[in-house]
Tab-separated table of C-alpha atoms in Angstrom:
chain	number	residue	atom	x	y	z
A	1	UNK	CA	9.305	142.210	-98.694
A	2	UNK	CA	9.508	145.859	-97.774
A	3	UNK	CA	7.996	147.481	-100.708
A	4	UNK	CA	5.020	144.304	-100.616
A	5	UNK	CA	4.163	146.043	-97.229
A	6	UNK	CA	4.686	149.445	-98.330
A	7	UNK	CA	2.041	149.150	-100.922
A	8	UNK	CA	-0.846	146.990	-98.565
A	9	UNK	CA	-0.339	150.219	-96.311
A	10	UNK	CA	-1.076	152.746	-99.660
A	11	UNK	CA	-4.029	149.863	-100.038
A	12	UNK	CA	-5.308	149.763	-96.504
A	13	UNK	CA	-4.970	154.258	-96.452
A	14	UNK	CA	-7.403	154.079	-99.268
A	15	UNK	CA	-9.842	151.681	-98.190
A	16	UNK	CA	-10.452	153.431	-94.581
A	17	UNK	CA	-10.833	156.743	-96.875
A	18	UNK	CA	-13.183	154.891	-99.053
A	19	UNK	CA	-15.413	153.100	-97.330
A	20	UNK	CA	-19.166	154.277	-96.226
A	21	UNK	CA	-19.115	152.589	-93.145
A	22	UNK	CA	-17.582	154.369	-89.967
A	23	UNK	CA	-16.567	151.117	-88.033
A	24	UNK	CA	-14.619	149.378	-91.529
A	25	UNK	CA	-12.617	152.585	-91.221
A	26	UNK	CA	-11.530	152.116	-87.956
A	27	UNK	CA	-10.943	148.666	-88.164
A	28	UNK	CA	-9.401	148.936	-91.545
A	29	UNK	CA	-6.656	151.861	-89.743
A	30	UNK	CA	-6.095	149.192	-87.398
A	31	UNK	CA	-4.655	146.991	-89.781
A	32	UNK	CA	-3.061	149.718	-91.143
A	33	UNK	CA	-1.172	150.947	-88.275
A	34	UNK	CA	-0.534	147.150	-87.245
A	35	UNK	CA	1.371	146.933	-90.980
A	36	UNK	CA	2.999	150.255	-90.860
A	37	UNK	CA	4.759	149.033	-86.850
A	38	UNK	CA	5.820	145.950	-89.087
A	39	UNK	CA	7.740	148.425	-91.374
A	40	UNK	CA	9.147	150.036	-88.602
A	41	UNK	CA	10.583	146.989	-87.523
A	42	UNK	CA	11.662	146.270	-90.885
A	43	UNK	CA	13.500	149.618	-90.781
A	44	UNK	CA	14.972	148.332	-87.967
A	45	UNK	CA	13.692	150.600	-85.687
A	46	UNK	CA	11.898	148.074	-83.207
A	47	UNK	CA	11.156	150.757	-80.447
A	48	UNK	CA	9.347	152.830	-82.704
A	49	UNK	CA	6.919	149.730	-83.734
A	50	UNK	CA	6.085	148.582	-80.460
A	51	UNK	CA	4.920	152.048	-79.408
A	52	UNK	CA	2.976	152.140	-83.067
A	53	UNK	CA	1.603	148.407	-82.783
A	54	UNK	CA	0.627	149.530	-78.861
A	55	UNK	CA	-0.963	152.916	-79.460
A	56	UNK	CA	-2.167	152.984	-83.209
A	57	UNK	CA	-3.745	149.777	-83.470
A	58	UNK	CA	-4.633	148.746	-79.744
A	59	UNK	CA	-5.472	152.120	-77.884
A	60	UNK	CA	-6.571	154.528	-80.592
A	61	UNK	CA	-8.585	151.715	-82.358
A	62	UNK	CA	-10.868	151.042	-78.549
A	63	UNK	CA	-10.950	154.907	-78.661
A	64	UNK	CA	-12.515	155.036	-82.045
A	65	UNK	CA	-14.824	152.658	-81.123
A	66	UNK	CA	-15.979	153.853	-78.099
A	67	UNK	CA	-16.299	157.038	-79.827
A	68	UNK	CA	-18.608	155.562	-82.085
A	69	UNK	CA	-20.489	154.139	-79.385
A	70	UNK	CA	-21.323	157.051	-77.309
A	71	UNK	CA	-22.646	158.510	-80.847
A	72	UNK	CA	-26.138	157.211	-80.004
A	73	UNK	CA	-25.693	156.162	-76.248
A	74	UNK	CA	-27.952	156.693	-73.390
A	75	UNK	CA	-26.726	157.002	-70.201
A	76	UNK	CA	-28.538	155.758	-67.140
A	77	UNK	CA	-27.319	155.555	-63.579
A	78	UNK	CA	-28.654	153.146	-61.682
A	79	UNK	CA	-28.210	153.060	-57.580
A	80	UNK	CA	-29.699	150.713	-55.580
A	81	UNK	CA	-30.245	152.717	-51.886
A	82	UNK	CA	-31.246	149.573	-49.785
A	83	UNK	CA	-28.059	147.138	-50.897
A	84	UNK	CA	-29.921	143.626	-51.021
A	85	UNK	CA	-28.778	142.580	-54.458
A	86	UNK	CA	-28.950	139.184	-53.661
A	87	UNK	CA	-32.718	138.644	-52.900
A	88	UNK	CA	-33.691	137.341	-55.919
A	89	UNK	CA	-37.025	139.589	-56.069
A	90	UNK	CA	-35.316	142.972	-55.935
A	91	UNK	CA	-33.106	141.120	-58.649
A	92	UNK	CA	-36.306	140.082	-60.290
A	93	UNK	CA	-37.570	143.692	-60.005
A	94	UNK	CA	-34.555	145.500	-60.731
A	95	UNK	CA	-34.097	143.658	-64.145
A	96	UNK	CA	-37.984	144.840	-65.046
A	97	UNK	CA	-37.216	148.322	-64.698
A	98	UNK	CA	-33.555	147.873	-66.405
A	99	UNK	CA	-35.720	146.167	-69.122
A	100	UNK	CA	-38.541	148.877	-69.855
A	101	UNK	CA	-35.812	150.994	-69.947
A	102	UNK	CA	-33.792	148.841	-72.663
A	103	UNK	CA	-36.568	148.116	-74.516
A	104	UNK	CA	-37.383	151.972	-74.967
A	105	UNK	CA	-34.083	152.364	-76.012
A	106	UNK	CA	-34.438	149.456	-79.063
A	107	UNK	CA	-37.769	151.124	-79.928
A	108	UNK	CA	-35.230	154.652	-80.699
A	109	UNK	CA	-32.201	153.200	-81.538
A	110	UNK	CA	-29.995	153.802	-79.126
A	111	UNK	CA	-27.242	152.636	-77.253
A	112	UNK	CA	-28.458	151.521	-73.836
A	113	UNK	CA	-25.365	152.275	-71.299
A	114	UNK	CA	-26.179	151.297	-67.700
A	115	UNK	CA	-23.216	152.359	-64.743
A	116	UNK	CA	-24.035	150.659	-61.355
A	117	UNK	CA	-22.544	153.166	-58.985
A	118	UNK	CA	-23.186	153.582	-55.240
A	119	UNK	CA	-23.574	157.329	-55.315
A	120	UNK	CA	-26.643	159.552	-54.611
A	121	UNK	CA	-29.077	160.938	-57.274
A	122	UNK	CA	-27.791	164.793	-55.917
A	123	UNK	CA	-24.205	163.347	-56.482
A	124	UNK	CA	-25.154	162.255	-59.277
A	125	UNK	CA	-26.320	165.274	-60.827
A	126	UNK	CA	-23.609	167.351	-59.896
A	127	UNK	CA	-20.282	165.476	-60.950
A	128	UNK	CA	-21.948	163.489	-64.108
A	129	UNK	CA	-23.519	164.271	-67.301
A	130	UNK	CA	-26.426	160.899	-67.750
A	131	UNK	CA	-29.778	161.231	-69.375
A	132	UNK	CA	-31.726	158.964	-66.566
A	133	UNK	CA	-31.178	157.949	-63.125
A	134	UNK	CA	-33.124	155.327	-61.464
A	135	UNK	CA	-32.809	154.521	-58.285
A	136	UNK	CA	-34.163	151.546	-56.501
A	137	UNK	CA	-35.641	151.790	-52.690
A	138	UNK	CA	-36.076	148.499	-51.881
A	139	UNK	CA	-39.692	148.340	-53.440
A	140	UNK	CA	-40.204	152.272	-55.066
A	141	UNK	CA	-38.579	152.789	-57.604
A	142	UNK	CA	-37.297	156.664	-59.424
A	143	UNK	CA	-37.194	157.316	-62.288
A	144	UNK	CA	-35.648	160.537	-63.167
A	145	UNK	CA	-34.710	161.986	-66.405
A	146	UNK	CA	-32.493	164.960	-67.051
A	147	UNK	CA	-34.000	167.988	-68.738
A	148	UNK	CA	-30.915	168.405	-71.581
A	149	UNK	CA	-32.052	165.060	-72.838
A	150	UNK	CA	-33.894	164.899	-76.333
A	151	UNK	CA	-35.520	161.906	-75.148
A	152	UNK	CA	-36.993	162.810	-71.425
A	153	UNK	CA	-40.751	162.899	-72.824
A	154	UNK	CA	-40.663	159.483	-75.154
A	155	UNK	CA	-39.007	157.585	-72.113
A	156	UNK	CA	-41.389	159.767	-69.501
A	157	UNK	CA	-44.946	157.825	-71.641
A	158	UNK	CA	-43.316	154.949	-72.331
A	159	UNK	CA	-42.720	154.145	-68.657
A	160	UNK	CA	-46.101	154.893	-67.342
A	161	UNK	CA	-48.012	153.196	-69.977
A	162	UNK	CA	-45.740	149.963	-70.076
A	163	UNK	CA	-45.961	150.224	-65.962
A	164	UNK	CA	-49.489	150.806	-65.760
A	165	UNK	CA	-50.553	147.045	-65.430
A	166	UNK	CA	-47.409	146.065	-63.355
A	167	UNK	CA	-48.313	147.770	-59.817
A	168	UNK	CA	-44.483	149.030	-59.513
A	169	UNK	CA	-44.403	151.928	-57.228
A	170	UNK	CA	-42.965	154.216	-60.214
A	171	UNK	CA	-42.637	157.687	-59.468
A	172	UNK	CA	-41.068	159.998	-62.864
A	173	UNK	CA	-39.391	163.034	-62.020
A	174	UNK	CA	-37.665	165.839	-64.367
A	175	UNK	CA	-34.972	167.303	-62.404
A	176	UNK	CA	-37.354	169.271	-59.802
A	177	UNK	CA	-40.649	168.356	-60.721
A	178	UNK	CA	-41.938	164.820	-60.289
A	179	UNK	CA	-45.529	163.119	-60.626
A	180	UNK	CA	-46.841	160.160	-58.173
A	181	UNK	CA	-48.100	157.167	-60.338
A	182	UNK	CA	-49.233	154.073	-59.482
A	183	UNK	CA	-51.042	152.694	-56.008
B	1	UNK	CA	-23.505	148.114	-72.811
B	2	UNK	CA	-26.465	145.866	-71.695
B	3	UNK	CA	-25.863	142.460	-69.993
B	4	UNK	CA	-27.296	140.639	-73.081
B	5	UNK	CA	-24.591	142.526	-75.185
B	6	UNK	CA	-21.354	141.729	-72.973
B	7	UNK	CA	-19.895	138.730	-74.943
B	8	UNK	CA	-19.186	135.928	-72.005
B	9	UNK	CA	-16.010	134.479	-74.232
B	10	UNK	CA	-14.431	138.194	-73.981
B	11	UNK	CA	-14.905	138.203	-70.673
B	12	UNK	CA	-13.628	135.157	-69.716
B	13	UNK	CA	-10.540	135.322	-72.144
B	14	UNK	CA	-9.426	138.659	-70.846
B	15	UNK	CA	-9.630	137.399	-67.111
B	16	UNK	CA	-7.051	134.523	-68.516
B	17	UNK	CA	-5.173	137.223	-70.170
B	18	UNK	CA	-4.897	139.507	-67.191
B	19	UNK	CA	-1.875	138.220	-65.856
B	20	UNK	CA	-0.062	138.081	-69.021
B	21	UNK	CA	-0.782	141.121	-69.945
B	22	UNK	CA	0.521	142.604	-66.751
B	23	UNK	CA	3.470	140.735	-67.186
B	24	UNK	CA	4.208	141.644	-70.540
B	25	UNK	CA	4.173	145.334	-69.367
B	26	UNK	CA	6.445	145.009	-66.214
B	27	UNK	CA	8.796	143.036	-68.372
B	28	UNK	CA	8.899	145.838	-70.699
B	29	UNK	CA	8.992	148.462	-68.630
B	30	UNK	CA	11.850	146.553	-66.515
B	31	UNK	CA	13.681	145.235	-69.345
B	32	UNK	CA	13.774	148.715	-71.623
B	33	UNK	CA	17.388	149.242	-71.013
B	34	UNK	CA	18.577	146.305	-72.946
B	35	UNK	CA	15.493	145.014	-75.500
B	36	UNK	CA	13.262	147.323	-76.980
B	37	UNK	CA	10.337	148.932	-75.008
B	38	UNK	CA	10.775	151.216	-72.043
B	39	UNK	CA	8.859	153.233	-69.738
B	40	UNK	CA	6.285	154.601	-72.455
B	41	UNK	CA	6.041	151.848	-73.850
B	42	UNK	CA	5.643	149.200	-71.322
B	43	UNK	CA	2.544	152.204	-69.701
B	44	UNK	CA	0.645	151.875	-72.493
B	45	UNK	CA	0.883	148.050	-72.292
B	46	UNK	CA	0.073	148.385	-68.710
B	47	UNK	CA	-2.958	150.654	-69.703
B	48	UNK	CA	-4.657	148.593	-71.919
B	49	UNK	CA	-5.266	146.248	-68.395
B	50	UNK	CA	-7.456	148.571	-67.176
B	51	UNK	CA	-8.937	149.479	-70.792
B	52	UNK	CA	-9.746	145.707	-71.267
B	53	UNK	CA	-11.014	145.940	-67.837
B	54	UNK	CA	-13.675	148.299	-69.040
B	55	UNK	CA	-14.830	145.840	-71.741
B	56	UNK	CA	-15.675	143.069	-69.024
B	57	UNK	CA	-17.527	145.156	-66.345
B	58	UNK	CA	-18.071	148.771	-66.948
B	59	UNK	CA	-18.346	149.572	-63.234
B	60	UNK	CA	-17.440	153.105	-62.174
B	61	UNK	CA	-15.492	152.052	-59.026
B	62	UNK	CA	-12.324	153.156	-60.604
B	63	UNK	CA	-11.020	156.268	-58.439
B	64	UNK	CA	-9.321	159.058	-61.211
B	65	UNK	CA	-8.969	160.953	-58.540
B	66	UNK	CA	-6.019	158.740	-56.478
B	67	UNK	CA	-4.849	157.698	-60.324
B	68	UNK	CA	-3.983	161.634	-60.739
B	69	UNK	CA	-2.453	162.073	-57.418
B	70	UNK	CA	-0.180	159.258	-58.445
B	71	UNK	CA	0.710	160.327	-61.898
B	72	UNK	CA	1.332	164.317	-60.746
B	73	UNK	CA	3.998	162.303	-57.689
B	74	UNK	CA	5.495	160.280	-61.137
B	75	UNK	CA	5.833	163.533	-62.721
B	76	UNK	CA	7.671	165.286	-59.581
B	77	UNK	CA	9.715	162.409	-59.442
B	78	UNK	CA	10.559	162.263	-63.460
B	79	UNK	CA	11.258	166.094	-63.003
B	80	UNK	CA	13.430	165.737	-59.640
B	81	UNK	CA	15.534	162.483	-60.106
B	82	UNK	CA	17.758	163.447	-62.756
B	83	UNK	CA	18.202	166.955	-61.066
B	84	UNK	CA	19.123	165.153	-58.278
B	85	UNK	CA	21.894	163.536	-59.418
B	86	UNK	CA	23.333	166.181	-61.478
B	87	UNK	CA	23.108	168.882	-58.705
B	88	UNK	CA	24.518	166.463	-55.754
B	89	UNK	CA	26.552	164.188	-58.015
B	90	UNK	CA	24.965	161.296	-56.972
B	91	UNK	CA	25.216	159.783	-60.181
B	92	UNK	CA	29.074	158.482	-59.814
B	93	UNK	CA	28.250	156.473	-57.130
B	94	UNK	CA	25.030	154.921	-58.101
B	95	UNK	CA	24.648	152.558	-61.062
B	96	UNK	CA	23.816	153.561	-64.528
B	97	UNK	CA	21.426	150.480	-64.602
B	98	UNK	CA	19.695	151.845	-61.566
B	99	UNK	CA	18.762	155.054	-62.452
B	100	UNK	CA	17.773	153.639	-66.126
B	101	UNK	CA	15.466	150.941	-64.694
B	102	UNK	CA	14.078	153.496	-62.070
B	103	UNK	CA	13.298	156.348	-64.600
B	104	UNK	CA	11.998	154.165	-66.753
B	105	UNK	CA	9.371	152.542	-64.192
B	106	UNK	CA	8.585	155.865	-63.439
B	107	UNK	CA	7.826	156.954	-66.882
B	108	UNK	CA	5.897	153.949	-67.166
B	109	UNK	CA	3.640	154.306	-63.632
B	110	UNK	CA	2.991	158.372	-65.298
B	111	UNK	CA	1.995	157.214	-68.646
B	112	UNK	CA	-0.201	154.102	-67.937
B	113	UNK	CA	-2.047	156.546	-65.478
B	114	UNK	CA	-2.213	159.101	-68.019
B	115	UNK	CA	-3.334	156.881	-70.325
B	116	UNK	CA	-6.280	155.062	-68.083
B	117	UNK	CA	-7.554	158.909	-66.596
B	118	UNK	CA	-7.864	159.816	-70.690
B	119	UNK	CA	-9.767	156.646	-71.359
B	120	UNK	CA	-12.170	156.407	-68.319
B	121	UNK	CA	-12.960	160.370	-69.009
B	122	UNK	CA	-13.950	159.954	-72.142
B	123	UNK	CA	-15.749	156.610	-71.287
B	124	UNK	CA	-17.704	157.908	-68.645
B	125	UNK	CA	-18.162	161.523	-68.336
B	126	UNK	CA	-17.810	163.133	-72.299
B	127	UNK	CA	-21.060	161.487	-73.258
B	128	UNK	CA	-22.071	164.616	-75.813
């Protein structure tokens, strides 16, 4: 029984090393750690495998993956100044923006990560580290990228010249500078 | 993560789970001076709530700041307890089953704070 485990750990240890996929690894170290608490407990050491079966293949497996995540994530804030969520055309309005948005970030590949919070753009841009802020003013909505951002001029065009038709009151800024489109 | 890509079965299987999981961690925590488990232990348990948390909504209405006032007032009380009763020699008259399930809830309020501030960090502030 024992040594059966003993070698699916050596097995598991070599297949995370092995594979050429990041995420197999991580999920395959998951099993791992969930067989090595097992041997613990085998060992008859059951303290030691609940903290293993907690940490190694619960917490440090979300870590991992998370981790992997915010590899190609893009962080947007989005604040809503006037709070009248429930009208359904600020909804309505509030899911086209969120949508451009998205759909610039399947064009590049990335990870579209959207935080609803209730704090101000200045906030904002002191206490977090985001690559776009848009903030919603009933109907005008800003846009505003942040300069360390690889992506500020891709997502800049693609705004305006997906918006141009819509009659949004859009307004792009760059930190400091911004630009007036639309009516 | 995008609306379209939160799955609604996670969702609604961790807000059945909730309680259970919560449970599961208090009974460890409370229960880690006769089964296995205890204080660091039962926190991470208890940790994983708020982690799981994360995976349903990833709102930002989480204060770290009250978490780390709370887990620095753990930590003065992990550090003065046991001082206390050596020093005074309040330990012959209290239980020994007291002051194990007390340190041990203790432990386990410092570590599943610990645990959440390292997660929601690195969720929502280390993004490069």
């Amino acid at each position: 029984m024992l040594k059966v485990f003993l070698v699916l750990m050596v097995v598991f240890a070599v297949m995370a090393v092995q594979t050429p996929k990041l995420r197999q690894a991580v999920v395959y170290l998951g099993i791992f750690s969930l067989i090595s608490s097992f041997v613990y407990l085998l060992y008859s050491a059951p303290d030691v495998a609940i903290a293993e079966a907690v940490i190694g293949s619960t917490l440090a497996t979300i870590l991992y993956l998370v981790a992997l995540k915010k590899y190609a994530v893009y962080t947007i804030y989005f604040t809503d100044t006037v709070d009248s969520g429930l009208e359904e055309a600020v909804a309505a309005r509030r899911a086209r923006i969120l949508e451009l948005v998205e759909g610039f970030c399947t064009e590049r590949e990335l990870e579209a990560h959207v935080i609803y919070t209730a704090e101000g753009k200045e906030q904002i841009q002191q206490n977090h580290s985001y690559d776009l802020i848009v903030m919603q003013e009933g109907e005008a909505v800003t846009v505003c990228g942040s300069r360390e951002s690889y992506h500020v001029d891709g997502i800049r065009s693609h705004l305006l010249e997906k918006d141009k038709g819509a009659g949004n009151r859009l307004r792009f800024q760059v930190q400091t500078e911004e630009e007036e489109v639309g009516p | 993560m995008a609306e379209e890509y939160r799955s609604r079965i996670i969702s609604i299987i961790i807000g059945v789970l909730y309680p259970f999981i919560l449970l599961f961690g208090f009974y460890i925590i409370l229960n880690g001076h006769l089964t296995p488990g205890g204080g660091f232990q039962g926190g991470a348990i208890l940790s994983a709530v708020l982690m799981s948390r994360y995976l349903v909504s990833p709102n930002q209405d989480i204060r770290l700041d009250s978490l780390q006032i709370v887990e620095k007032m753990a930590y003065a009380l992990i550090v003065a307890v046991p001082l206390l009763f050596l020093l005074m020699g309040v330990g012959g008259r209290l239980d020994k089953t007291v002051y194990l399930v007390l340190m041990n809830a203790l432990i386990g309020i410092k570590v599943s704070c610990g645990l959440s501030i390292v997660f929601f960090r690195f969720v929502f502030y280390e993004s490069r």
